[in-house]
XYZ file of C-alpha atoms in Angstrom:
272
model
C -37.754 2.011 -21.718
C -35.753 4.702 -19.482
C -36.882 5.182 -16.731
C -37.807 9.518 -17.085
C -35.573 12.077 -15.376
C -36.387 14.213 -12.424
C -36.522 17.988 -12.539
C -33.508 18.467 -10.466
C -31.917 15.763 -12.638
C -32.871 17.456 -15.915
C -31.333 20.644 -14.193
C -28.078 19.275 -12.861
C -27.868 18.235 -16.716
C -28.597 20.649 -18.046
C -26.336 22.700 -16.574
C -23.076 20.429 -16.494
C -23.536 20.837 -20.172
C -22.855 24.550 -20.110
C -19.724 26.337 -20.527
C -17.118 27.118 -17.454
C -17.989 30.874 -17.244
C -22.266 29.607 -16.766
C -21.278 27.448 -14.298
C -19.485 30.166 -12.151
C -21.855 32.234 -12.609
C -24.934 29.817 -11.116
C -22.243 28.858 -9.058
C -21.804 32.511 -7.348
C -25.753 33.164 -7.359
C -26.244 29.990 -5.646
C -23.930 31.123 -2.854
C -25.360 34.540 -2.751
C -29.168 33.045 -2.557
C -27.763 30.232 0.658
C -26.153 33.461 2.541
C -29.350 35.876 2.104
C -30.995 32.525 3.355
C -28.298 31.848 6.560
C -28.787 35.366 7.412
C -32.368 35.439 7.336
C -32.902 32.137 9.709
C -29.656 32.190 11.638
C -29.315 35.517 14.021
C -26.387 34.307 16.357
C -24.195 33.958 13.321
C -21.544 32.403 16.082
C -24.172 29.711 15.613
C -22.535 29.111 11.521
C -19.056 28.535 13.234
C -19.919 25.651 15.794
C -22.077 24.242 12.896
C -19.004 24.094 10.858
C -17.094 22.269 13.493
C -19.611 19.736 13.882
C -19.975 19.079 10.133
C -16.360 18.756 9.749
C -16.721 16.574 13.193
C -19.125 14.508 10.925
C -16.753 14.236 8.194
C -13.894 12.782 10.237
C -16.375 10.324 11.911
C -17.215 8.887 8.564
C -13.582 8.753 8.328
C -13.438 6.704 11.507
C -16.372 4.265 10.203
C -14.697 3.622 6.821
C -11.143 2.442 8.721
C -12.691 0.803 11.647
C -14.958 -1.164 9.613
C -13.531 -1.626 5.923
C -9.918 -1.693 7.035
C -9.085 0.450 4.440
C -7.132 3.844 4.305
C -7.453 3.801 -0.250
C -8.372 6.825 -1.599
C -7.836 9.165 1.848
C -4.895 11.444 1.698
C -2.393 11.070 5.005
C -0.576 14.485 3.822
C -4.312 16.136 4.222
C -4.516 14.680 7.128
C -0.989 15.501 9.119
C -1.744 19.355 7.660
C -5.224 19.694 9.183
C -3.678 18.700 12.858
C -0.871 20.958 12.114
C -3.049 23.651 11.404
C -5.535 22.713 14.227
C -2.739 22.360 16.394
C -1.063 25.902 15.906
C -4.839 27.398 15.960
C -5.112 25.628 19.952
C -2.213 27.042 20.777
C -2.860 30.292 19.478
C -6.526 29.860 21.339
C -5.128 29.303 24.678
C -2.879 32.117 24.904
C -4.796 34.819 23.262
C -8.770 33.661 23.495
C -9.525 30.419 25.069
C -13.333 29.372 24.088
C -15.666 27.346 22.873
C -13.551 27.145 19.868
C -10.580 25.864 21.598
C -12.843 22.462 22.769
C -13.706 22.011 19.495
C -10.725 21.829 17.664
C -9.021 19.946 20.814
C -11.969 17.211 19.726
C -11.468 18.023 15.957
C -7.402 17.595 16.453
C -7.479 14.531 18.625
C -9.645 12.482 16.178
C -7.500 13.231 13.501
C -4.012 12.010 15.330
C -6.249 9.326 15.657
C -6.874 8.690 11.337
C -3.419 9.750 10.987
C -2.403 6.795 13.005
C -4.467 4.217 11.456
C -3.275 5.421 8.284
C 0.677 5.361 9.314
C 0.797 2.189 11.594
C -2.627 -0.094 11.294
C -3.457 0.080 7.936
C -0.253 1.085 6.248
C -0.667 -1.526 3.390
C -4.045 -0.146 1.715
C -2.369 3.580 1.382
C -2.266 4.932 -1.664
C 1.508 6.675 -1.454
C 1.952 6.661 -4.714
C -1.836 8.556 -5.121
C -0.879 11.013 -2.158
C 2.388 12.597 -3.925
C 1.330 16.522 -3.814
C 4.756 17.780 -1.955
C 3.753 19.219 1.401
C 6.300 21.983 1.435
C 4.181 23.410 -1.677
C 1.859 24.791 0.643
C 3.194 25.078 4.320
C 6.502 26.937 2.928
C 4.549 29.443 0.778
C 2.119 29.586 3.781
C 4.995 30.529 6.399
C 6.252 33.113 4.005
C 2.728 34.856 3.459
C 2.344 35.170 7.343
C 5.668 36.527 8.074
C 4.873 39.268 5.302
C 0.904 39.782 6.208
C -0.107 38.778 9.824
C -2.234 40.353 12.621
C -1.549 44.423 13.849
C -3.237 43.799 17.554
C -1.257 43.839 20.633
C -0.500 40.481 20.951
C 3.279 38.690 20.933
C 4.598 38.793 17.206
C 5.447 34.891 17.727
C 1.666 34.511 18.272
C 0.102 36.930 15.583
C 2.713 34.937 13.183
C 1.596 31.516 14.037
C -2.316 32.671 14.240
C -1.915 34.006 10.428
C 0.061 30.500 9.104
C -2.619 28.591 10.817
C -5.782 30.521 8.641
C -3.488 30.144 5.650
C -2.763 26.696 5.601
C -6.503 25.941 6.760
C -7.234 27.166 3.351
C -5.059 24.865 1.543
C -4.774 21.775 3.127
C -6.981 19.836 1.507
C -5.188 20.181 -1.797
C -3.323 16.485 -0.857
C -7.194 15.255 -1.245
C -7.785 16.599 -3.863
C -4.806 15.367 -5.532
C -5.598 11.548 -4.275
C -8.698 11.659 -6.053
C -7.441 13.559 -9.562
C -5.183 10.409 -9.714
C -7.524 7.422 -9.405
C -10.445 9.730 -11.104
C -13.040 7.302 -8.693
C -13.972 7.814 -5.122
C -15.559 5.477 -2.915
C -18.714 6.578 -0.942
C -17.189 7.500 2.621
C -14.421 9.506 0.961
C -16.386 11.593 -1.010
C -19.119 12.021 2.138
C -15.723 12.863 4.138
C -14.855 15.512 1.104
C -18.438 16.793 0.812
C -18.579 17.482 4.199
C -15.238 19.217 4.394
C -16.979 21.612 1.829
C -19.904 22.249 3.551
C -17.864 23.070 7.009
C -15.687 25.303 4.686
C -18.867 27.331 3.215
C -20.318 27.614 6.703
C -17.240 28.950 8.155
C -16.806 31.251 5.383
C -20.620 32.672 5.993
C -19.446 33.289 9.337
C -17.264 35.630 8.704
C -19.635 37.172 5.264
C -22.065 37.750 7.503
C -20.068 38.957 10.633
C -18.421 41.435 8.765
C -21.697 42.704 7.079
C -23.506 42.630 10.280
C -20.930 44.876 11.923
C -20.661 47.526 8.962
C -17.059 46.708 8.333
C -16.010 46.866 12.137
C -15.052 43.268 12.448
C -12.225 44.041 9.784
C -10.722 47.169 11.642
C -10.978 44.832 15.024
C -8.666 42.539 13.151
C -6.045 45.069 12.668
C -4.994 46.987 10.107
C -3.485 46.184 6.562
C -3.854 43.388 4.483
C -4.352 41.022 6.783
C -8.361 41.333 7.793
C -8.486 41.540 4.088
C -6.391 37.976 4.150
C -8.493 36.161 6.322
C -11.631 36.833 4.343
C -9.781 35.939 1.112
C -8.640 32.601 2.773
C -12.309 31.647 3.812
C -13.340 32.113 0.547
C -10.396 30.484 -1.206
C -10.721 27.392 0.789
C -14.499 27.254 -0.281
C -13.891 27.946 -3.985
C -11.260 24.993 -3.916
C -13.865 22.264 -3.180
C -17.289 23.594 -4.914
C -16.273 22.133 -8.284
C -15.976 18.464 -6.234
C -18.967 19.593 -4.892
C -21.141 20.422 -7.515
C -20.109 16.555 -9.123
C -20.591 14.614 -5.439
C -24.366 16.175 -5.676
C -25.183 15.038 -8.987
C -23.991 11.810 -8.545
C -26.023 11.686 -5.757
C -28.662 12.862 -7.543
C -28.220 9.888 -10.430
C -28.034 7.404 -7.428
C -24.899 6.653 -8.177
C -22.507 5.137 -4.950
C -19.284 5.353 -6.467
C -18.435 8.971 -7.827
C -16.420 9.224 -11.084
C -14.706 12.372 -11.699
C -14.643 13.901 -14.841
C -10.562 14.417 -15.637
C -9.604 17.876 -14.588
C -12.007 18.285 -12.264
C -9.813 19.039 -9.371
C-alpha cells in the first residue's frame, strides 16, 4: 500500500502540476503574504539585513562542513565563489570610505570565509572540481555589470571612483550566483549540502530584498530620493529583486523535495 500524502504534500503537487503563469502567480502572493508578515513582527527592519548576513553566514558554513569533512568541492561552483568575494570585496571598500558599520564586520567575516572555500576549491581539493560543470564565462556578467554602473550609479556627494564601484558591487551581487546555477543545470542532481548552501543563498537574498521593500515603504519613498536621483535608487531595488527572482524557482523544488524526504534533489531540466 502507499503510504498517504500529507496536505502540504498534496499541495506542493498539486501545484507543480500547474502551468508557468499559476506558479508565478502563487509565487508573487506568497512573497506578498511573508512581507505583510516581516513587517508586522519585525519593527527594526535593519534587523532583516543582519539576518541576511547570518543566513548567508550559514550557507557558507555548510560549505565549510561539506569540504572539511567529505573532501569534496563536486557540484559547488568556484566562478560563484571568486564573484561573491569580488563583490564583497568592492562593497568593504566602498564601506570603509563612505559608511563604516556593522555591515562592514559582516561582510569582512562573510569575505574571509569565502577566500577560504575558494582556496580549498583551487589548491586542496582541486581534483573533485567540476570545471567542466562550472563553464558559465565570468565576463558575461562582471563586463555587462561594469558597463551598467558607469551608465547608472549613485548622484550623492561622494568620489565618482567610489559611487562607480558601490553601483558594480549591488549589480554583480545580483548575478553572481548564475555560475551555481549553471553547475547544477549540468549534472541535473545536487547533493544535500549544496542545495542547503543554495537554499540558503535564497533565503539571505529574499531577506535582504525585504529590507529594502519595507525600508522604502516605511519611509514614504524617502529612502529612494536619499539614494540620489535617477535611475539608480530605482536600480538597486530592481537588483534586490532580480537576485531573488533568480533562485525562487530552485527554491520552490529544494522545498518539495524536502517535503518528499528526499536527500538528493533532482532537478527537473530547465529548471534553472
Amino acid at each position: 500500500m502507499k503510504a498517504e500524502k500529507s496536505p502540504i504534500q498534496c499541495v506542493m503537487s498539486w501545484i507543480r502540476r500547474q502551468p508557468p503563469k499559476v506558479k508565478a502567480f502563487f509565487a508573487v502572493v506568497t512573497a506578498m503574504t511573508v512581507l505583510v508578515f516581516l513587517k508586522v513582527i519585525v519593527h527594526e527592519h535593519d534587523n532583516l539585513f543582519i539576518a541576511s548576513e547570518a543566513v548567508h553566514a550559514l550557507g557558507i558554513s555548510l560549505l565549510i562542513y561539506k569540504l572539511t569533512k567529505e573532501k569534496t568541492c563536486a557540484g559547488i561552483s568556484l566562478k560563484t565563489q571568486e564573484l561573491t568575494a569580488l563583490f564583497l570585496a568592492v562593497r568593504l571598500y566602498c564601506s570603509f570610505v563612505m559608511e563604516f558599520d556593522l555591515h562592514t564586520l559582516l561582510d569582512s567575516a562573510t569575505l574571509v570565509t569565502t577566500l577560504w572555500v575558494i582556496y580549498m576549491i583551487r589548491l586542496k581539493l582541486r581534483p573533485t572540481y567540476m570545471e567542466d560543470k562550472d563553464n558559465f564565462p565570468i565576463y558575461y556578467v562582471v563586463v555587462p555589470c561594469a558597463v551598467v554602473s558607469l551608465l547608472i550609479h549613485p548622484s550623492t556627494r561622494h568620489h565618482i571612483i567610489n559611487r562607480l564601484f558601490w553601483a558594480f558591487c549591488v549589480y554583480l551581487e545580483a548575478v553572481s550566483v548564475l555560475p551555481q546555477l549553471r553547475v547544477m543545470q549540468n549534472t541535473q542532481i545536487v547533493e544535500p549540502f549544496t542545495a542547503h548552501y543554495v537554499f540558503a543563498l535564497g533565503i539571505a537574498r529574499f531577506l535582504s530584498c525585504a529590507h529594502w521593500i519595507l525600508q522604502v515603504l516605511d519611509s514614504g519613498g524617502r529612502l529612494l530620493t536619499a539614494l540620489g536621483y535617477g535611475l539608480w535608487p530605482i536600480m538597486v531595488l530592481l537588483s534586490e529583486i532580480v537576485q531573488t527572482f533568480i533562485l525562487a524557482d530552485f527554491c520552490y523544488y529544494y522545498v518539495q523535495s524536502l517535503m518528499g524526504g528526499q536527500l538528493v534533489l533532482r532537478l527537473p531540466s530547465g529548471v534553472v
